[in-house]
mmCIF file of C-alpha atoms in Angstrom:
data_model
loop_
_atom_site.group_PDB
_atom_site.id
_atom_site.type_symbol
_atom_site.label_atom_id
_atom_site.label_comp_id
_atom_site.label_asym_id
_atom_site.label_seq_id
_atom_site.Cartn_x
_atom_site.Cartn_y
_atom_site.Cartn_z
ATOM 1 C CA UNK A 91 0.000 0.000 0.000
ATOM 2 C CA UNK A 92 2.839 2.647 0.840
ATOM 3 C CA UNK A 93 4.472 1.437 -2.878
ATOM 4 C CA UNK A 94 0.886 2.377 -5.086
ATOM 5 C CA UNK A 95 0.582 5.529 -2.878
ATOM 6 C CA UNK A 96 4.331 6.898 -3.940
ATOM 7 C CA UNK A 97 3.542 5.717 -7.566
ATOM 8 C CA UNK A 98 0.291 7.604 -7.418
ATOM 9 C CA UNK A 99 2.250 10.706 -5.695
ATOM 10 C CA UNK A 100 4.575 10.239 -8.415
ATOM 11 C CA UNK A 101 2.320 10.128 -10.816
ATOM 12 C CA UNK A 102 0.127 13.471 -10.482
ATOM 13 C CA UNK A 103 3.566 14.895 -10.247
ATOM 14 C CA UNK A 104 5.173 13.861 -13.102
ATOM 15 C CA UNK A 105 8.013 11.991 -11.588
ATOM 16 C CA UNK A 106 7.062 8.770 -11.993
ATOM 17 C CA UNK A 107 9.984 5.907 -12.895
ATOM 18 C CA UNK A 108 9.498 1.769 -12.527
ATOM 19 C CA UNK A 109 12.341 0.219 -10.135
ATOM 20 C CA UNK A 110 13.851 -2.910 -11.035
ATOM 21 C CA UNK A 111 11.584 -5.208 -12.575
ATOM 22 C CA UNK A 112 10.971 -8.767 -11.750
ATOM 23 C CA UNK A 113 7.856 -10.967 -11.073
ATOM 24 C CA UNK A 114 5.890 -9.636 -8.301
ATOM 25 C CA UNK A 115 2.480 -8.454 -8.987
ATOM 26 C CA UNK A 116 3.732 -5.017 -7.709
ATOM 27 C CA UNK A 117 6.133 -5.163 -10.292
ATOM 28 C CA UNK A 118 3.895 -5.777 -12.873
ATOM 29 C CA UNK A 119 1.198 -3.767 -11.591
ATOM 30 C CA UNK A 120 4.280 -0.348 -11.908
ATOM 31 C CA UNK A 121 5.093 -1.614 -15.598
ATOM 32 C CA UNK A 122 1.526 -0.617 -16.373
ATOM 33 C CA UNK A 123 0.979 2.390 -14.645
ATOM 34 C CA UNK A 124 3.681 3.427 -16.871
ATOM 35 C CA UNK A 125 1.948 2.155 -19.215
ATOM 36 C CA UNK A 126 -1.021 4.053 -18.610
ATOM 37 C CA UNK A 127 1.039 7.217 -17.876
ATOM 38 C CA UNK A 128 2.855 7.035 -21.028
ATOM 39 C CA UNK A 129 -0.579 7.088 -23.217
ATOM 40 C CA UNK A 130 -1.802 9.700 -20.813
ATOM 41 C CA UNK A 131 1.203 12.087 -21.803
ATOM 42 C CA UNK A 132 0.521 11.437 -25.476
ATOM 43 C CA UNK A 133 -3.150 12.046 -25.637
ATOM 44 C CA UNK A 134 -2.642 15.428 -23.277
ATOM 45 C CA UNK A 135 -0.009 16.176 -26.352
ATOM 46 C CA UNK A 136 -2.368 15.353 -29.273
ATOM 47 C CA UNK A 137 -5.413 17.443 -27.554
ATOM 48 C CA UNK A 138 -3.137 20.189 -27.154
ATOM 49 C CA UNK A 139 -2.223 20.251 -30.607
ATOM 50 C CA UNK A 140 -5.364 19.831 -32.047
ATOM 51 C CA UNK A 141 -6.651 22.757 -29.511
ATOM 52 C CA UNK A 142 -3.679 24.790 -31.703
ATOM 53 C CA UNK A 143 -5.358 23.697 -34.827
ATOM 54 C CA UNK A 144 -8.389 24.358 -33.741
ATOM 55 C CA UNK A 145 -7.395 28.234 -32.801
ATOM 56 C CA UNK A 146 -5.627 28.618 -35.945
ATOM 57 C CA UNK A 147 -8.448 27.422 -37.882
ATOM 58 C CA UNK A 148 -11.245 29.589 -36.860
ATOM 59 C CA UNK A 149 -8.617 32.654 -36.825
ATOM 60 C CA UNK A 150 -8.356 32.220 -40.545
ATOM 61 C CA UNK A 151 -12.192 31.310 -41.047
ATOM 62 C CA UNK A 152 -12.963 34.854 -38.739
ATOM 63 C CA UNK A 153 -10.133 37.123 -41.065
ATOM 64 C CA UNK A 154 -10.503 34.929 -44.203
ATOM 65 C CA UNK A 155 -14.632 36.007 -44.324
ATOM 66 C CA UNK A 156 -14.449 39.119 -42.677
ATOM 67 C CA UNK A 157 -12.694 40.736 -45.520
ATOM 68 C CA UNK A 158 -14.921 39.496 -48.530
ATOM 69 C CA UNK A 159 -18.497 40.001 -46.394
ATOM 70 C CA UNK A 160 -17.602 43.484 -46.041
ATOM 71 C CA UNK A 161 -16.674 43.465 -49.434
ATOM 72 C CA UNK A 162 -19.620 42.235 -50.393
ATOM 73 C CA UNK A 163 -22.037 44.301 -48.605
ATOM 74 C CA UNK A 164 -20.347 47.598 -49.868
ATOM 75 C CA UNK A 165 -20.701 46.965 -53.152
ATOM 76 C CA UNK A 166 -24.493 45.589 -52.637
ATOM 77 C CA UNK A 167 -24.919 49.219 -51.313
ATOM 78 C CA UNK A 168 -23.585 50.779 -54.018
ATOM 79 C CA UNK A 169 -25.994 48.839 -56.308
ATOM 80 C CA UNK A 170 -28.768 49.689 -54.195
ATOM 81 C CA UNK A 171 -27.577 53.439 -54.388
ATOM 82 C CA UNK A 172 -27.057 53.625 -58.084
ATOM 83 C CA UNK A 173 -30.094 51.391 -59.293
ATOM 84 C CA UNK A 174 -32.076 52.993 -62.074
ATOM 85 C CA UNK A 175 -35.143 50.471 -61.916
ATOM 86 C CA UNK A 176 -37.556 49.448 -59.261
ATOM 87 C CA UNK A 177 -36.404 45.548 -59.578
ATOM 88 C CA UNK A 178 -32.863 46.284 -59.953
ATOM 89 C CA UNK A 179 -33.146 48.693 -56.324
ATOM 90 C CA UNK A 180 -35.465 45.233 -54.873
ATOM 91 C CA UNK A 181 -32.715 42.662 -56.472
ATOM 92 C CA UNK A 182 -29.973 44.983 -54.820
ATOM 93 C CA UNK A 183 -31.930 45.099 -51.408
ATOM 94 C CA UNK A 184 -32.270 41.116 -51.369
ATOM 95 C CA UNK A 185 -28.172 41.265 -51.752
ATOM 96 C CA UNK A 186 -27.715 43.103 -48.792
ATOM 97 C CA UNK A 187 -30.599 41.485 -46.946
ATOM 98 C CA UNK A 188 -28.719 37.642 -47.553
ATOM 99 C CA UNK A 189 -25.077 39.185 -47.248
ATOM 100 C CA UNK A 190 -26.175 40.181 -43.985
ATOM 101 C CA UNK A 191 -27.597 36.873 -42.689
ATOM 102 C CA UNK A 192 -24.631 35.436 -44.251
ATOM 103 C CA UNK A 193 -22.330 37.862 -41.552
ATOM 104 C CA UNK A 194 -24.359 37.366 -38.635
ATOM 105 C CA UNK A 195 -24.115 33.587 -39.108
ATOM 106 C CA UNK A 196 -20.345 33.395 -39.550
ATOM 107 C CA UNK A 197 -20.080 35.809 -36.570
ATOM 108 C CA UNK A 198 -22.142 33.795 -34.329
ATOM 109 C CA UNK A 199 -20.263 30.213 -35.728
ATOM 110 C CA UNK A 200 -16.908 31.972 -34.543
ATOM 111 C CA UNK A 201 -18.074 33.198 -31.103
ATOM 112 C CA UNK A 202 -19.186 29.750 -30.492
ATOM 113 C CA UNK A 203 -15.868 27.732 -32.081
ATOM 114 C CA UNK A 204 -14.392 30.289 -29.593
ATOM 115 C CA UNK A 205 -16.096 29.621 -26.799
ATOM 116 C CA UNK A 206 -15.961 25.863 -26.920
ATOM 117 C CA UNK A 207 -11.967 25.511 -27.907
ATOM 118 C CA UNK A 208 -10.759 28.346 -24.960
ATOM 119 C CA UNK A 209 -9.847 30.268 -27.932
ATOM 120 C CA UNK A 210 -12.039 33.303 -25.838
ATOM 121 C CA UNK A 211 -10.993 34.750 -22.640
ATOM 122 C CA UNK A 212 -13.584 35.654 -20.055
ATOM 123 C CA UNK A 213 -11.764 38.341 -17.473
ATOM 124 C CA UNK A 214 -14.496 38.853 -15.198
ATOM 125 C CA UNK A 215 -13.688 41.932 -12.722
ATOM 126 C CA UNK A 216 -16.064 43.539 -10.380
ATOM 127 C CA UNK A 217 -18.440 46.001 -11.597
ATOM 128 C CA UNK A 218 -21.550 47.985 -10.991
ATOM 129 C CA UNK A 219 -24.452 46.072 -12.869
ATOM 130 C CA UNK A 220 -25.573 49.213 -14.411
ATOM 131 C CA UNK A 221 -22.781 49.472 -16.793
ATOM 132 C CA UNK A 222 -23.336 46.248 -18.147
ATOM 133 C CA UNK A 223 -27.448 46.639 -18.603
ATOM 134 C CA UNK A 224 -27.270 50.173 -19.971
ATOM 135 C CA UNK A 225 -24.987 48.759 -22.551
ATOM 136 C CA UNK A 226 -26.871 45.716 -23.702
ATOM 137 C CA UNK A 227 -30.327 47.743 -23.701
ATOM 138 C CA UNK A 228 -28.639 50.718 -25.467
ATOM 139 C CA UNK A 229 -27.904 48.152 -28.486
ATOM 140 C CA UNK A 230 -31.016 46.465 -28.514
ATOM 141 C CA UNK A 231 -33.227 49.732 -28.498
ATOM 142 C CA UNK A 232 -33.362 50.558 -32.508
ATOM 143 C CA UNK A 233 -34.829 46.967 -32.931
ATOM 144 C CA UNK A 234 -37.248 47.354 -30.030
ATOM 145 C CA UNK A 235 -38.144 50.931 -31.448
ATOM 146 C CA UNK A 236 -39.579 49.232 -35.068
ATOM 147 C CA UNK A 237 -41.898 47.338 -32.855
ATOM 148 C CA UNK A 238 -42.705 50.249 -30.317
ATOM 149 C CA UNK A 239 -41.681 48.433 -27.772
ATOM 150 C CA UNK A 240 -40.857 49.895 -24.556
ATOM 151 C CA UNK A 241 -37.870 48.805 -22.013
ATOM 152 C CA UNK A 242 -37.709 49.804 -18.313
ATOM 153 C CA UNK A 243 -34.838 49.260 -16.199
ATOM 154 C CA UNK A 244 -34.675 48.756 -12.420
ATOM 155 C CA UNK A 245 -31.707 48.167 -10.643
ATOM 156 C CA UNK A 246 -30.682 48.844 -6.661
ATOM 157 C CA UNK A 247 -28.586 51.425 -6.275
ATOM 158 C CA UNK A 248 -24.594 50.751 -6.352
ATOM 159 C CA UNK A 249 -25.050 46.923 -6.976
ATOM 160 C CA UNK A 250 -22.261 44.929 -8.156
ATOM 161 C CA UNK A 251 -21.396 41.288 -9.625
ATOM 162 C CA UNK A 252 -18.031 39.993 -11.186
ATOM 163 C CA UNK A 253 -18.214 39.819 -15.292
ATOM 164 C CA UNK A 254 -16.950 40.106 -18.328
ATOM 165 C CA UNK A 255 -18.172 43.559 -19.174
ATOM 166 C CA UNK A 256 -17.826 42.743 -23.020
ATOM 167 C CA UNK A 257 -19.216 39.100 -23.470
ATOM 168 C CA UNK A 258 -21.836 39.572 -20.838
ATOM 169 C CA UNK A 259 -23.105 42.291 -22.325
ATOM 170 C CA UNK A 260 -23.375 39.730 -25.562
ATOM 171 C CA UNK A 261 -25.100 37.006 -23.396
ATOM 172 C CA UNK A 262 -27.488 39.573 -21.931
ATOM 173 C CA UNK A 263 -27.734 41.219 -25.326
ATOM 174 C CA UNK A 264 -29.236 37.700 -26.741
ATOM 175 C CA UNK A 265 -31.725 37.287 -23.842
ATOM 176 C CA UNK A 266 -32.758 40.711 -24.469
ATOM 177 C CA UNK A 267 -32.842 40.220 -28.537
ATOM 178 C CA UNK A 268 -35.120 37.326 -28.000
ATOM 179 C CA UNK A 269 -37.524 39.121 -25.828
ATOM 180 C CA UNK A 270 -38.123 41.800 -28.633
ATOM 181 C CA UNK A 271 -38.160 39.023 -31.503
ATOM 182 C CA UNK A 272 -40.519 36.716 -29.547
ATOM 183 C CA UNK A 273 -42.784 39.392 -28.257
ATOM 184 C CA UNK A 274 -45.744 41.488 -29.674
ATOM 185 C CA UNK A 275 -45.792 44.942 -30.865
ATOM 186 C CA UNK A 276 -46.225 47.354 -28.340
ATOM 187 C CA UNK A 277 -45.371 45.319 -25.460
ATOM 188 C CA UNK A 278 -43.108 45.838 -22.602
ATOM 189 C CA UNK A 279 -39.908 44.133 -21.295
ATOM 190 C CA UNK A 280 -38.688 44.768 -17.757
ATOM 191 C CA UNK A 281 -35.353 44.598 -16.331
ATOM 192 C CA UNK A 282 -34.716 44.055 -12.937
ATOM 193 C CA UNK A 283 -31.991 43.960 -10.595
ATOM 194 C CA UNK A 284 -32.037 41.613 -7.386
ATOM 195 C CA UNK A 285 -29.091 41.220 -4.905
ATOM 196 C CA UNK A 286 -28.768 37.603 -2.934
ATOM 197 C CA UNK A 287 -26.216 36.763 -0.860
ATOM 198 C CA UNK A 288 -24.187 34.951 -3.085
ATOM 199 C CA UNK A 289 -25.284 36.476 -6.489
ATOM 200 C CA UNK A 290 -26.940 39.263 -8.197
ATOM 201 C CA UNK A 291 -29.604 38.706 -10.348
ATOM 202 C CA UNK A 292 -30.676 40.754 -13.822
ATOM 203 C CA UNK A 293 -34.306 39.330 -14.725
ATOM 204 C CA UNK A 294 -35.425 40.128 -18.138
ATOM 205 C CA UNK A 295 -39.186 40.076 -18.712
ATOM 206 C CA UNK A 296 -41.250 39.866 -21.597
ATOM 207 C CA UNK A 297 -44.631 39.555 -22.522
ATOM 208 C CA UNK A 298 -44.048 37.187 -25.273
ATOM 209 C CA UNK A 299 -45.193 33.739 -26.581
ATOM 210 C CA UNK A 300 -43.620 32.109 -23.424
ATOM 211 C CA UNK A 301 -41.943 28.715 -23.648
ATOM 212 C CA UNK A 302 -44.040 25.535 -23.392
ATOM 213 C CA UNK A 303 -42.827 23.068 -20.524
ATOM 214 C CA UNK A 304 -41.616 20.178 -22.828
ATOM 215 C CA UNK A 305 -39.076 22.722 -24.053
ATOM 216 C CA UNK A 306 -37.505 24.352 -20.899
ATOM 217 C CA UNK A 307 -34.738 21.526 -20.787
ATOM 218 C CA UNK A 308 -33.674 22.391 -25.067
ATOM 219 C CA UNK A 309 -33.837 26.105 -25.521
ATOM 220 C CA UNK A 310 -30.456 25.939 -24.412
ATOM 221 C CA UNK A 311 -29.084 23.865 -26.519
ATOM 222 C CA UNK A 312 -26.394 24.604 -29.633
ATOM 223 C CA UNK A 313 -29.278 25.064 -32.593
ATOM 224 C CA UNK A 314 -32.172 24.637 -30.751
ATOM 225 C CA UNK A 315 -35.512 25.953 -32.281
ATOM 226 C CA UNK A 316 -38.932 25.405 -31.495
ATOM 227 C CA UNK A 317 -41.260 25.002 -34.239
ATOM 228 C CA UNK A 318 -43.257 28.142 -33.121
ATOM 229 C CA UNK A 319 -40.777 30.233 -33.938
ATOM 230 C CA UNK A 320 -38.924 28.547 -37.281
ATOM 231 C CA UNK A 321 -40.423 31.878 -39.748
ATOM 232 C CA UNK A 322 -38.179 34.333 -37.456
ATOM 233 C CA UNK A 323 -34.437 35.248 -38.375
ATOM 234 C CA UNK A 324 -32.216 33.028 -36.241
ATOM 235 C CA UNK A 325 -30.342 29.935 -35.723
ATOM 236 C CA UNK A 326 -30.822 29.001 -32.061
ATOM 237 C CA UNK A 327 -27.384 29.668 -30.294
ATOM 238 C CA UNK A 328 -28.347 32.765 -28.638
ATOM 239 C CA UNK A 329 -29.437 31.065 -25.461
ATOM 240 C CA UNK A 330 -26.287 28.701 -26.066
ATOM 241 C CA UNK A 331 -23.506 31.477 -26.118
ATOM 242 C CA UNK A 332 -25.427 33.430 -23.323
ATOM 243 C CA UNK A 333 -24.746 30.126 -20.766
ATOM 244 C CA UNK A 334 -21.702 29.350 -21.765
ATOM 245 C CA UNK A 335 -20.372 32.677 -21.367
ATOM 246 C CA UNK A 336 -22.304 32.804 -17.780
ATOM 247 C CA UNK A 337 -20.615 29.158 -16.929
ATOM 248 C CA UNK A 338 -17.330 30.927 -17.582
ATOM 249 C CA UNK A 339 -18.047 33.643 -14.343
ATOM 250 C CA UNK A 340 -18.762 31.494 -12.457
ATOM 251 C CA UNK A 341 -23.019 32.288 -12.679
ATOM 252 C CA UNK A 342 -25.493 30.650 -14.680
ATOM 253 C CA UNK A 343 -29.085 31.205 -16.094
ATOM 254 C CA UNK A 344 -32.691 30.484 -14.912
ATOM 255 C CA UNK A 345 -36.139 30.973 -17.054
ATOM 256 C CA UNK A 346 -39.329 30.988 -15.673
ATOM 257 C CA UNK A 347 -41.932 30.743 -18.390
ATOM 258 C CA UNK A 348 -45.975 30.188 -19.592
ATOM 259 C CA UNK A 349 -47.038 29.728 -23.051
ATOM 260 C CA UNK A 350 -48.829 32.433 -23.939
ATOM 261 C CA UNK A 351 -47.861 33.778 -20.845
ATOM 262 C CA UNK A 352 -44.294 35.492 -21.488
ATOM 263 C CA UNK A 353 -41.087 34.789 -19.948
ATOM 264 C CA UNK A 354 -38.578 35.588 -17.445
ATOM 265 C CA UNK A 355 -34.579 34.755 -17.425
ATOM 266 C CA UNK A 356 -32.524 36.050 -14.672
ATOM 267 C CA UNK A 357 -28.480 36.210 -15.043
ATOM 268 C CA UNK A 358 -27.117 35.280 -11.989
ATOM 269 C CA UNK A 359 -23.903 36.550 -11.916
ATOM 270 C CA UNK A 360 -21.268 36.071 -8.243
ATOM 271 C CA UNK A 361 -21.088 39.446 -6.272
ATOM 272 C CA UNK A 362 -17.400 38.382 -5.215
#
């Protein structure tokens, strides 16, 4: 017993040599620890350099497209600009209309290769909450505006949780996205603050078409969509993105929902 617990000791450490071999089980039983060490070592190695492949690859896939989208939608403006007929102003309009789609897809695709190879570094410091929902409703307001929607924010005064102030405001950005896609015209979304002991809490609620029970467990899942909602622009990695970055502070995400009834998704991000 004091033999396996200096090869295990050995082991986590890295230091880890067979003595003298001969034909004792203990003997045998060191020659394939080693063993298993040895293949240990080499898989560690080939994850780490696929990892590097992995980084490299969605580097060039982010700069390779960047560069020819934006290409693309400029001169689809120009077209639009300089289009001397009705249908060649409508044919120009359904350019820029796909050429965007086609950008927010890649964009969303490399967030999420990033998230799930390390490639993207959450620094979470602590900050005052308002910071971070000012900025997410500030970029969600023109969309909310086409559907005279109206957003109210209430937050305690000086309360603070430990984020990311960039790819939180992207998690609560899609939460707040999907509350002014899934949601009538005219209607209202609320955002709340709420301090616990451990966390603080940003709810988000709409008055939308709620989420049926069968589907609480899959709405956050890579893709998900539910077949209410197939017509509207997306691809169902909002919700996705917006817990993994969460899982990466340290927080995570709750919903609360009705069908028919509108839903509720609180952030729960640590206060320390």
């Amino acid at each position: 017993m004091k033999r396996l617990d200096e090869m295990l000791e050995a082991g986590i450490n890295g230091t880890f040599a067979e003595g003298s071999y001969d034909e004792t089980e203990l003997s045998r039983l060191e020659s394939r620890w080693k063993q298993y060490l040895t293949i240990s070592e080499k898989s560690l190695g080939q994850a780490k350099r696929e990892r590097e492949n992995m980084k490299k690859l969605v580097s060039d896939i982010s700069h390779q497209t960047k560069t020819s989208l934006s290409n693309i939608l400029l001169y689809a403006e120009l077209m639009e600009d300089q289009a001397e007929s009705e249908s060649g102003e409508r044919l120009a309009k359904q350019i820029v209309s796909q050429a965007k789609k086609l950008e927010f897809l890649i964009q969303a695709l490399v967030k999420m290769s990033r998230l799930e190879t390390d490639v993207l570094e959450v620094v979470p410091k602590q900050r005052p909450i308002r910071l971070l929902v000012e900025q997410a409703v500030e970029s969600i307001m023109p969309k909310a505006a086409d559907k005279e929607m109206t957003i109210t924010c209430s937050l305690p005064e000086n309360a603070q949780a430990v984020y990311d102030l960039k790819w939180t405001s992207e998690a609560l950005g899609n939460i707040l996205d999907n509350a002014v896609k899934y949601s009538p015209v005219g209607s209202k979304i609320t955002v709340e603050g709420k301090e616990f002991e451990i966390y603080t809490c940003i709810m988000v609620i709409d008055q939308g078409i709620g989420i049926c029970e069968s589907e609480k467990a899959q709405i956050f899942g890579r893709f998900y969509r539910s077949a209410r909602v197939q017509q509207e622009e997306g691809i169902g990695i909002g919700l996705y993105l917006a817990r993994e970055i969460l899982q990466k502070e340290n927080g995570y995400i709750k919903v609360h929902s009705r069908e028919g009834a509108g839903s509720s998704f609180g952030l729960y991000l640590p206060k320390g």
